[in-house]
mmCIF file of C-alpha atoms and ligand atoms in Angstrom:
data_model
loop_
_atom_site.group_PDB
_atom_site.id
_atom_site.type_symbol
_atom_site.label_atom_id
_atom_site.label_comp_id
_atom_site.label_asym_id
_atom_site.label_seq_id
_atom_site.Cartn_x
_atom_site.Cartn_y
_atom_site.Cartn_z
ATOM 1 C CA MET A 1 0.568 21.272 -33.981
ATOM 2 C CA LEU A 2 2.076 24.704 -33.173
ATOM 3 C CA SER A 3 0.453 27.896 -33.555
ATOM 4 C CA ARG A 4 1.488 31.374 -33.093
ATOM 5 C CA LEU A 5 0.232 34.263 -31.267
ATOM 6 C CA PHE A 6 1.230 37.935 -30.797
ATOM 7 C CA VAL A 7 1.707 39.038 -27.504
ATOM 8 C CA SER A 8 3.700 42.112 -26.080
ATOM 9 C CA GLY A 9 5.119 42.721 -29.908
ATOM 10 C CA VAL A 10 6.498 39.284 -30.084
ATOM 11 C CA PHE A 11 5.205 36.214 -31.552
ATOM 12 C CA VAL A 12 5.147 33.111 -28.954
ATOM 13 C CA THR A 13 4.904 29.804 -30.660
ATOM 14 C CA LEU A 14 2.159 27.745 -28.772
ATOM 15 C CA ALA A 15 1.459 23.930 -28.734
ATOM 16 C CA SER A 16 -2.291 23.891 -29.777
ATOM 17 C CA ALA A 17 -4.994 22.075 -27.537
ATOM 18 C CA VAL A 18 -4.519 18.911 -29.285
ATOM 19 C CA PRO A 19 -6.465 16.305 -27.142
ATOM 20 C CA SER A 20 -4.264 14.783 -24.789
ATOM 21 C CA ALA A 21 -3.203 11.078 -25.561
ATOM 22 C CA ILE A 22 -2.772 10.190 -22.279
ATOM 23 C CA ALA A 23 -5.482 10.776 -19.512
ATOM 24 C CA PRO A 24 -4.228 9.397 -16.116
ATOM 25 C CA ASN A 25 -5.683 7.304 -13.667
ATOM 26 C CA TYR A 26 -4.530 7.878 -9.814
ATOM 27 C CA TRP A 27 -3.500 5.762 -6.661
ATOM 28 C CA PHE A 28 -3.540 6.686 -3.190
ATOM 29 C CA SER A 29 -1.460 4.570 -1.410
ATOM 30 C CA PHE A 30 -1.348 4.015 2.500
ATOM 31 C CA GLY A 31 0.676 1.523 4.257
ATOM 32 C CA ASP A 32 4.065 0.616 6.152
ATOM 33 C CA SER A 33 7.654 -0.557 5.253
ATOM 34 C CA TYR A 34 6.472 -3.134 3.090
ATOM 35 C CA THR A 35 5.072 -0.484 0.651
ATOM 36 C CA GLN A 36 7.155 2.697 1.511
ATOM 37 C CA THR A 37 8.991 4.429 -1.288
ATOM 38 C CA GLY A 38 9.830 7.497 0.756
ATOM 39 C CA PHE A 39 7.410 10.063 -0.913
ATOM 40 C CA ASP A 40 7.536 13.253 0.304
ATOM 41 C CA PRO A 41 3.760 14.651 -0.432
ATOM 42 C CA THR A 42 5.641 18.472 -0.330
ATOM 43 C CA GLY A 43 8.321 17.224 -2.707
ATOM 44 C CA VAL A 44 8.064 16.214 -6.407
ATOM 45 C CA LEU A 45 4.386 14.766 -7.198
ATOM 46 C CA PRO A 46 3.731 12.329 -9.833
ATOM 47 C CA THR A 47 3.775 12.874 -13.587
ATOM 48 C CA VAL A 48 3.716 11.486 -16.660
ATOM 49 C CA GLY A 49 7.356 9.883 -17.226
ATOM 50 C CA ASN A 50 7.375 9.905 -13.213
ATOM 51 C CA PRO A 51 4.457 8.084 -11.870
ATOM 52 C CA LEU A 52 5.787 8.082 -8.266
ATOM 53 C CA GLY A 53 7.129 11.541 -8.197
ATOM 54 C CA ASN A 54 9.996 11.821 -5.589
ATOM 55 C CA PRO A 55 11.830 10.197 -4.694
ATOM 56 C CA ALA A 56 13.695 8.857 -7.836
ATOM 57 C CA TYR A 57 11.957 5.501 -9.056
ATOM 58 C CA PRO A 58 11.970 2.912 -7.446
ATOM 59 C CA GLY A 59 12.420 5.277 -4.078
ATOM 60 C CA TRP A 60 13.444 4.363 -0.462
ATOM 61 C CA THR A 61 12.150 0.712 -0.674
ATOM 62 C CA ALA A 62 12.674 -1.470 2.563
ATOM 63 C CA THR A 63 15.100 -3.711 0.844
ATOM 64 C CA GLY A 64 16.234 -1.557 -2.058
ATOM 65 C CA GLY A 65 14.822 -1.769 -5.572
ATOM 66 C CA ALA A 66 11.180 -1.910 -6.732
ATOM 67 C CA ASN A 67 8.639 -3.334 -4.184
ATOM 68 C CA TRP A 68 5.405 -4.026 -5.043
ATOM 69 C CA ILE A 69 3.713 -0.694 -5.672
ATOM 70 C CA ASP A 70 6.452 0.679 -7.984
ATOM 71 C CA GLN A 71 5.957 -2.727 -9.924
ATOM 72 C CA ALA A 72 1.793 -2.747 -10.202
ATOM 73 C CA THR A 73 2.247 1.185 -10.637
ATOM 74 C CA THR A 74 4.889 0.709 -13.678
ATOM 75 C CA ALA A 75 4.853 -2.616 -14.912
ATOM 76 C CA SER A 76 2.025 -4.667 -14.504
ATOM 77 C CA ASN A 77 -0.236 -1.575 -14.579
ATOM 78 C CA HIS A 78 -3.010 -1.552 -17.114
ATOM 79 C CA SER A 79 -2.841 2.649 -17.780
ATOM 80 C CA LEU A 80 -0.874 5.374 -16.914
ATOM 81 C CA VAL A 81 -1.333 5.539 -13.035
ATOM 82 C CA LEU A 82 -0.195 8.474 -11.101
ATOM 83 C CA THR A 83 0.540 6.829 -7.485
ATOM 84 C CA TYR A 84 0.720 9.155 -4.332
ATOM 85 C CA ASN A 85 2.076 6.533 -2.259
ATOM 86 C CA TYR A 86 1.667 8.123 1.506
ATOM 87 C CA ALA A 87 3.278 4.708 3.029
ATOM 88 C CA TYR A 88 5.660 5.172 6.213
ATOM 89 C CA GLY A 89 7.889 2.276 7.794
ATOM 90 C CA GLY A 90 7.119 1.136 10.969
ATOM 91 C CA ALA A 91 3.521 2.431 10.684
ATOM 92 C CA THR A 92 0.785 1.179 12.384
ATOM 93 C CA ILE A 93 -2.946 1.938 12.307
ATOM 94 C CA ASN A 94 -2.772 4.433 15.397
ATOM 95 C CA ALA A 95 -0.056 5.020 17.677
ATOM 96 C CA SER A 96 -2.114 5.571 20.442
ATOM 97 C CA LEU A 97 -3.382 1.915 19.991
ATOM 98 C CA VAL A 98 0.103 0.146 19.186
ATOM 99 C CA THR A 99 3.066 2.409 19.542
ATOM 100 C CA PRO A 100 5.340 2.404 16.654
ATOM 101 C CA TYR A 101 9.198 1.585 17.104
ATOM 102 C CA GLU A 102 10.255 5.512 16.637
ATOM 103 C CA PRO A 103 7.458 8.343 17.546
ATOM 104 C CA THR A 104 8.683 9.991 14.311
ATOM 105 C CA VAL A 105 6.609 7.214 12.401
ATOM 106 C CA LEU A 106 3.343 8.607 10.300
ATOM 107 C CA SER A 107 0.375 6.335 11.539
ATOM 108 C CA LEU A 108 -2.021 5.172 9.086
ATOM 109 C CA GLY A 109 -4.089 8.218 10.697
ATOM 110 C CA ASP A 110 -1.133 10.620 10.007
ATOM 111 C CA GLN A 111 -0.717 9.577 6.572
ATOM 112 C CA VAL A 112 -4.793 10.080 5.616
ATOM 113 C CA ASP A 113 -4.424 13.656 7.190
ATOM 114 C CA GLN A 114 -1.725 13.943 4.721
ATOM 115 C CA TYR A 115 -3.408 12.960 2.065
ATOM 116 C CA LEU A 116 -6.790 15.173 3.409
ATOM 117 C CA ALA A 117 -4.216 18.317 3.513
ATOM 118 C CA GLN A 118 -2.756 17.819 0.085
ATOM 119 C CA PRO A 119 -4.146 20.192 -2.265
ATOM 120 C CA ASN A 120 -5.820 18.999 -5.238
ATOM 121 C CA VAL A 121 -5.907 15.530 -3.735
ATOM 122 C CA GLY A 122 -7.417 15.333 -0.338
ATOM 123 C CA SER A 123 -9.152 18.868 -0.604
ATOM 124 C CA ASP A 124 -11.328 21.300 -2.973
ATOM 125 C CA ASN A 125 -10.509 20.963 -7.195
ATOM 126 C CA LYS A 126 -9.629 17.614 -7.161
ATOM 127 C CA ILE A 127 -7.297 15.940 -9.864
ATOM 128 C CA TRP A 128 -9.105 12.661 -9.701
ATOM 129 C CA THR A 129 -12.560 11.429 -9.755
ATOM 130 C CA SER A 130 -14.220 8.544 -7.869
ATOM 131 C CA ASP A 131 -14.146 6.475 -11.018
ATOM 132 C CA ASN A 132 -10.546 7.158 -11.632
ATOM 133 C CA ALA A 133 -8.764 6.811 -8.391
ATOM 134 C CA LEU A 134 -7.761 3.519 -6.227
ATOM 135 C CA PHE A 135 -6.965 3.603 -2.437
ATOM 136 C CA SER A 136 -5.154 0.876 -1.283
ATOM 137 C CA VAL A 137 -4.415 -0.004 2.275
ATOM 138 C CA TRP A 138 -1.706 -2.360 3.763
ATOM 139 C CA ILE A 139 -1.258 -1.845 7.291
ATOM 140 C CA GLY A 140 -1.416 -4.217 10.253
ATOM 141 C CA ILE A 141 1.791 -6.078 10.029
ATOM 142 C CA ASN A 142 3.293 -3.478 12.736
ATOM 143 C CA ASP A 143 0.130 -3.439 14.924
ATOM 144 C CA LEU A 144 0.165 -6.880 15.162
ATOM 145 C CA GLY A 145 3.920 -7.780 15.081
ATOM 146 C CA ASN A 146 4.347 -4.930 18.111
ATOM 147 C CA SER A 147 1.867 -6.250 20.537
ATOM 148 C CA TYR A 148 0.600 -9.754 19.638
ATOM 149 C CA TYR A 149 2.688 -10.816 22.873
ATOM 150 C CA GLU A 150 0.673 -8.483 24.951
ATOM 151 C CA SER A 151 -1.873 -9.899 28.035
ATOM 152 C CA GLY A 152 -5.385 -9.468 26.901
ATOM 153 C CA ASP A 153 -8.089 -10.742 24.541
ATOM 154 C CA ARG A 154 -5.891 -10.132 21.171
ATOM 155 C CA ASP A 155 -9.097 -11.211 19.005
ATOM 156 C CA ALA A 156 -10.692 -8.359 20.649
ATOM 157 C CA PHE A 157 -7.934 -5.896 20.344
ATOM 158 C CA ASN A 158 -8.170 -7.048 16.380
ATOM 159 C CA ASP A 159 -11.481 -5.382 16.500
ATOM 160 C CA VAL A 160 -10.334 -2.606 18.166
ATOM 161 C CA LEU A 161 -7.808 -1.909 15.505
ATOM 162 C CA LEU A 162 -10.204 -2.913 12.296
ATOM 163 C CA ASP A 163 -12.792 0.011 14.243
ATOM 164 C CA ASN A 164 -10.208 2.537 13.443
ATOM 165 C CA TYR A 165 -8.860 1.058 10.676
ATOM 166 C CA PHE A 166 -12.098 1.453 8.976
ATOM 167 C CA GLU A 167 -12.781 5.182 10.503
ATOM 168 C CA LEU A 168 -10.029 5.749 8.712
ATOM 169 C CA VAL A 169 -11.241 4.493 5.560
ATOM 170 C CA GLU A 170 -14.393 6.477 6.008
ATOM 171 C CA LYS A 171 -12.783 9.644 5.952
ATOM 172 C CA LEU A 172 -11.030 8.388 2.688
ATOM 173 C CA PHE A 173 -14.722 7.478 1.262
ATOM 174 C CA ASP A 174 -16.033 10.979 2.437
ATOM 175 C CA THR A 175 -13.689 12.777 0.173
ATOM 176 C CA GLY A 176 -15.163 10.622 -2.563
ATOM 177 C CA ALA A 177 -12.891 7.444 -2.664
ATOM 178 C CA ARG A 178 -15.005 4.709 -3.992
ATOM 179 C CA ASN A 179 -12.309 1.825 -5.171
ATOM 180 C CA PHE A 180 -10.572 0.362 -2.365
ATOM 181 C CA LEU A 181 -7.695 -2.411 -2.398
ATOM 182 C CA PHE A 182 -6.797 -4.182 0.693
ATOM 183 C CA LEU A 183 -3.861 -6.013 1.437
ATOM 184 C CA ASN A 184 -3.906 -8.603 4.536
ATOM 185 C CA VAL A 185 -1.508 -9.149 6.786
ATOM 186 C CA PRO A 186 1.566 -11.495 5.389
ATOM 187 C CA PRO A 187 2.919 -14.805 7.310
ATOM 188 C CA THR A 188 5.494 -12.644 9.319
ATOM 189 C CA ASP A 189 5.329 -15.370 12.078
ATOM 190 C CA ARG A 190 7.415 -17.042 9.219
ATOM 191 C CA SER A 191 10.225 -14.292 8.941
ATOM 192 C CA PRO A 192 13.753 -14.656 10.585
ATOM 193 C CA LEU A 193 12.936 -12.171 12.957
ATOM 194 C CA ILE A 194 10.115 -14.352 14.629
ATOM 195 C CA LEU A 195 11.559 -17.983 13.817
ATOM 196 C CA ALA A 196 14.394 -16.738 16.217
ATOM 197 C CA TYR A 197 11.802 -17.591 19.023
ATOM 198 C CA ASP A 198 10.069 -20.725 19.948
ATOM 199 C CA ALA A 199 7.044 -22.409 17.770
ATOM 200 C CA SER A 200 4.856 -21.349 20.365
ATOM 201 C CA VAL A 201 5.469 -17.523 19.920
ATOM 202 C CA GLN A 202 5.443 -18.123 16.223
ATOM 203 C CA ALA A 203 1.725 -19.823 16.527
ATOM 204 C CA LEU A 204 0.724 -16.956 18.737
ATOM 205 C CA LEU A 205 1.525 -14.544 16.281
ATOM 206 C CA LYS A 206 -0.192 -16.562 13.209
ATOM 207 C CA SER A 207 -3.226 -16.928 15.556
ATOM 208 C CA CYS A 208 -3.422 -13.013 15.691
ATOM 209 C CA ILE A 209 -2.510 -12.680 12.075
ATOM 210 C CA THR A 210 -5.391 -15.139 10.832
ATOM 211 C CA ASP A 211 -8.020 -13.365 13.051
ATOM 212 C CA PHE A 212 -7.059 -9.929 11.994
ATOM 213 C CA ASN A 213 -7.304 -10.974 8.040
ATOM 214 C CA THR A 214 -10.463 -13.166 8.885
ATOM 215 C CA LYS A 215 -11.834 -9.867 10.006
ATOM 216 C CA LEU A 216 -10.417 -7.750 7.200
ATOM 217 C CA ALA A 217 -12.145 -9.926 4.488
ATOM 218 C CA GLN A 218 -15.572 -9.214 6.786
ATOM 219 C CA ARG A 219 -14.800 -5.747 6.680
ATOM 220 C CA ALA A 220 -14.330 -4.822 3.290
ATOM 221 C CA SER A 221 -17.339 -6.722 2.398
ATOM 222 C CA ALA A 222 -19.485 -5.057 4.841
ATOM 223 C CA LEU A 223 -17.771 -1.547 3.301
ATOM 224 C CA ALA A 224 -19.045 -2.546 -0.075
ATOM 225 C CA SER A 225 -22.216 -3.652 1.057
ATOM 226 C CA THR A 226 -23.223 -0.512 3.237
ATOM 227 C CA HIS A 227 -21.583 1.907 1.059
ATOM 228 C CA SER A 228 -23.306 2.747 -2.457
ATOM 229 C CA GLY A 229 -20.810 2.942 -5.246
ATOM 230 C CA VAL A 230 -17.699 1.150 -3.267
ATOM 231 C CA LYS A 231 -15.922 -1.537 -4.721
ATOM 232 C CA THR A 232 -13.619 -3.567 -2.873
ATOM 233 C CA TRP A 233 -10.618 -5.888 -3.748
ATOM 234 C CA ILE A 234 -8.543 -7.778 -1.481
ATOM 235 C CA TYR A 235 -4.807 -9.275 -2.216
ATOM 236 C CA ASP A 236 -4.096 -12.088 -0.333
ATOM 237 C CA ALA A 237 -0.625 -11.569 0.944
ATOM 238 C CA ASN A 238 -0.683 -14.026 3.318
ATOM 239 C CA THR A 239 -1.501 -16.797 0.864
ATOM 240 C CA ALA A 240 0.753 -15.444 -1.774
ATOM 241 C CA PHE A 241 3.661 -15.348 0.578
ATOM 242 C CA ASN A 242 2.903 -18.998 2.056
ATOM 243 C CA LYS A 243 3.096 -19.867 -1.913
ATOM 244 C CA VAL A 244 6.548 -18.932 -2.345
ATOM 245 C CA LEU A 245 7.407 -20.000 1.084
ATOM 246 C CA ASP A 246 6.328 -23.142 0.891
ATOM 247 C CA ASN A 247 8.211 -23.730 -2.421
ATOM 248 C CA PRO A 248 11.220 -21.374 -2.870
ATOM 249 C CA THR A 249 13.440 -22.439 -5.183
ATOM 250 C CA ALA A 250 10.436 -22.724 -7.842
ATOM 251 C CA TYR A 251 10.430 -18.829 -7.687
ATOM 252 C CA GLY A 252 14.575 -18.556 -7.662
ATOM 253 C CA PHE A 253 15.094 -18.431 -3.898
ATOM 254 C CA SER A 254 17.446 -20.336 -1.849
ATOM 255 C CA ASP A 255 15.379 -21.063 0.984
ATOM 256 C CA ALA A 256 12.482 -19.994 2.929
ATOM 257 C CA THR A 257 14.180 -18.823 6.030
ATOM 258 C CA SER A 258 17.715 -17.623 5.401
ATOM 259 C CA TYR A 259 17.768 -13.689 4.966
ATOM 260 C CA GLY A 260 20.639 -11.180 3.708
ATOM 261 C CA GLY A 261 22.244 -13.309 0.917
ATOM 262 C CA GLU A 262 21.656 -12.806 -2.957
ATOM 263 C CA THR A 263 19.058 -15.773 -3.356
ATOM 264 C CA ASP A 264 17.449 -15.418 -0.205
ATOM 265 C CA PHE A 265 13.761 -14.870 -0.321
ATOM 266 C CA TRP A 266 14.267 -12.448 3.115
ATOM 267 C CA GLY A 267 16.166 -9.569 2.059
ATOM 268 C CA ASN A 268 16.562 -8.906 5.962
ATOM 269 C CA ASN A 269 15.020 -10.348 9.159
ATOM 270 C CA LEU A 270 11.499 -9.023 8.417
ATOM 271 C CA HIS A 271 11.228 -7.588 4.565
ATOM 272 C CA PRO A 272 11.165 -9.815 1.371
ATOM 273 C CA VAL A 273 13.525 -8.815 -1.355
ATOM 274 C CA SER A 274 12.833 -6.635 -4.538
ATOM 275 C CA ALA A 275 12.374 -10.262 -6.232
ATOM 276 C CA ALA A 276 9.821 -11.284 -4.272
ATOM 277 C CA GLN A 277 7.619 -7.715 -4.101
ATOM 278 C CA VAL A 278 8.120 -7.815 -7.958
ATOM 279 C CA ILE A 279 6.206 -11.114 -7.891
ATOM 280 C CA PHE A 280 3.698 -9.678 -5.743
ATOM 281 C CA GLY A 281 3.267 -6.317 -7.577
ATOM 282 C CA ASN A 282 2.684 -8.183 -10.766
ATOM 283 C CA GLU A 283 -0.014 -10.577 -8.887
ATOM 284 C CA VAL A 284 -1.678 -7.610 -7.857
ATOM 285 C CA GLY A 285 -1.677 -5.760 -11.466
ATOM 286 C CA ASN A 286 -2.361 -9.077 -13.395
ATOM 287 C CA THR A 287 -4.387 -10.664 -11.145
ATOM 288 C CA THR A 288 -6.270 -9.092 -8.575
ATOM 289 C CA LEU A 289 -6.678 -5.540 -10.761
ATOM 290 C CA ALA A 290 -7.385 -6.952 -13.906
ATOM 291 C CA ASN A 291 -10.274 -6.016 -15.720
ATOM 292 C CA THR A 292 -9.373 -2.665 -14.112
ATOM 293 C CA VAL A 293 -7.943 0.388 -15.171
ATOM 294 C CA TRP A 294 -4.999 0.684 -12.919
HETATM 295 C C1 LIG B 301 2.343 -9.860 -15.072
HETATM 296 O O1 LIG B 301 2.993 -8.448 -15.341
HETATM 297 C C2 LIG B 301 4.552 -8.230 -15.673
HETATM 298 C C3 LIG B 301 4.417 -6.611 -15.896
HETATM 299 O O2 LIG B 301 3.999 -6.641 -17.219
HETATM 300 C C4 LIG B 301 4.691 -9.309 -16.589
HETATM 301 O O3 LIG B 301 6.310 -9.462 -16.880
HETATM 302 C C5 LIG B 301 4.505 -10.579 -16.098
HETATM 303 O O4 LIG B 301 5.099 -11.945 -17.089
HETATM 304 C C6 LIG B 301 3.040 -10.697 -15.676
HETATM 305 N N1 LIG B 301 2.715 -12.045 -15.395
HETATM 306 C C7 LIG B 301 3.125 -12.739 -14.328
HETATM 307 C C8 LIG B 301 2.432 -14.122 -14.270
HETATM 308 O O5 LIG B 301 3.566 -12.477 -13.536
HETATM 309 C C1 LIG B 302 2.168 1.755 -17.201
HETATM 310 O O1 LIG B 302 3.155 2.464 -16.843
HETATM 311 C C2 LIG B 302 4.415 3.109 -17.338
HETATM 312 C C3 LIG B 302 4.714 4.308 -16.591
HETATM 313 O O2 LIG B 302 4.222 5.378 -16.496
HETATM 314 C C4 LIG B 302 3.772 3.435 -18.963
HETATM 315 O O3 LIG B 302 4.973 3.896 -19.465
HETATM 316 C C5 LIG B 302 3.014 2.480 -19.641
HETATM 317 O O4 LIG B 302 2.699 3.214 -21.063
HETATM 318 C C6 LIG B 302 1.911 1.932 -18.473
HETATM 319 N N1 LIG B 302 1.137 0.580 -19.342
HETATM 320 C C7 LIG B 302 -0.096 0.787 -20.074
HETATM 321 C C8 LIG B 302 -0.577 0.008 -20.316
HETATM 322 O O5 LIG B 302 -0.677 2.014 -20.184
HETATM 323 C C1 LIG B 303 -6.371 7.003 17.881
HETATM 324 O O1 LIG B 303 -6.949 6.071 19.214
HETATM 325 C C2 LIG B 303 -7.270 6.943 19.981
HETATM 326 C C3 LIG B 303 -7.488 6.123 21.320
HETATM 327 O O2 LIG B 303 -8.411 4.888 21.049
HETATM 328 C C4 LIG B 303 -8.069 8.000 19.740
HETATM 329 O O3 LIG B 303 -8.920 8.788 20.660
HETATM 330 C C5 LIG B 303 -7.901 8.773 18.776
HETATM 331 O O4 LIG B 303 -9.358 9.392 17.888
HETATM 332 C C6 LIG B 303 -7.981 7.723 17.248
HETATM 333 N N1 LIG B 303 -7.076 8.390 16.373
HETATM 334 C C7 LIG B 303 -7.496 8.339 14.922
HETATM 335 C C8 LIG B 303 -7.052 9.146 13.871
HETATM 336 O O5 LIG B 303 -8.577 7.271 14.674
#
């Protein structure tokens, strides 16, 4: 519907206040290269028709092509979802606890700070509500990958990491976040990077990951039981990766260990290809987030 309005001597034609057909829901995402799309929070923001904002879809993903959050935002989504993806390649939870591969890497803490500083998102006059916003965190891959071989009690260090992780989750909660999706650490002990080492090295990383994931699930359920109004979902990425790696040909991949080839699961020695990311994104959308608006 159009209406005409007389302004400064001329008629201008206005779209009338037809109720908007599309009320978006929101997704604020934090993580590392497994999630990164290269989003710059000061650039073009997500809108209808461009639901992840900058850079152009699918963004700068670790091995090229859509990754899980691209897929879950645009294909296995249950509504129009606008995704602000603060994930940054190489991220650890806290660079003081585990040094990232480069000092310029934005840790989970830095990403949360970006979110907090973003106008209309982390600060006043929010475009979202507690009900229509999902907060996801997929972190820990680099924290464990960059520290599992160090001396000291690794399981105790996982508690330190998770203390920091959930302090940052608490900051999100304080802004009104109530819906949290946590993704656990996939079996990077089965990545070509780690397969290049002895079985004992792989076993060491695997046991760190298992302990971290067990404790992550406990933290998530504690968050829900101690914070009124909080709902949590966990995507068990570890099980999801193992399912594909245990039976790669059933999913169209050549094998579980090669990388860089057209039909390999691994796009490089640490990251799955887009075809694998799409499988995981669809599981998140179709299964983990089934019966939600996202
Ligand atoms: C999940 O969602 C995607 C996108 O809508 C769809 O293509 C796919 O068939 C669905 N099911 C599974 C099992 O992935
Ligand atoms: C999923 O997202 C796409 C891209 O924004 C949108 O075109 C589509 O309508 C959404 N699906 C549903 C079920 O709303
Ligand atoms: C990171 O860890 C250091 C050392 O434990 C701590 O002082 C700092 O507050 C942490 N940063 C964040 C954002 O949690």
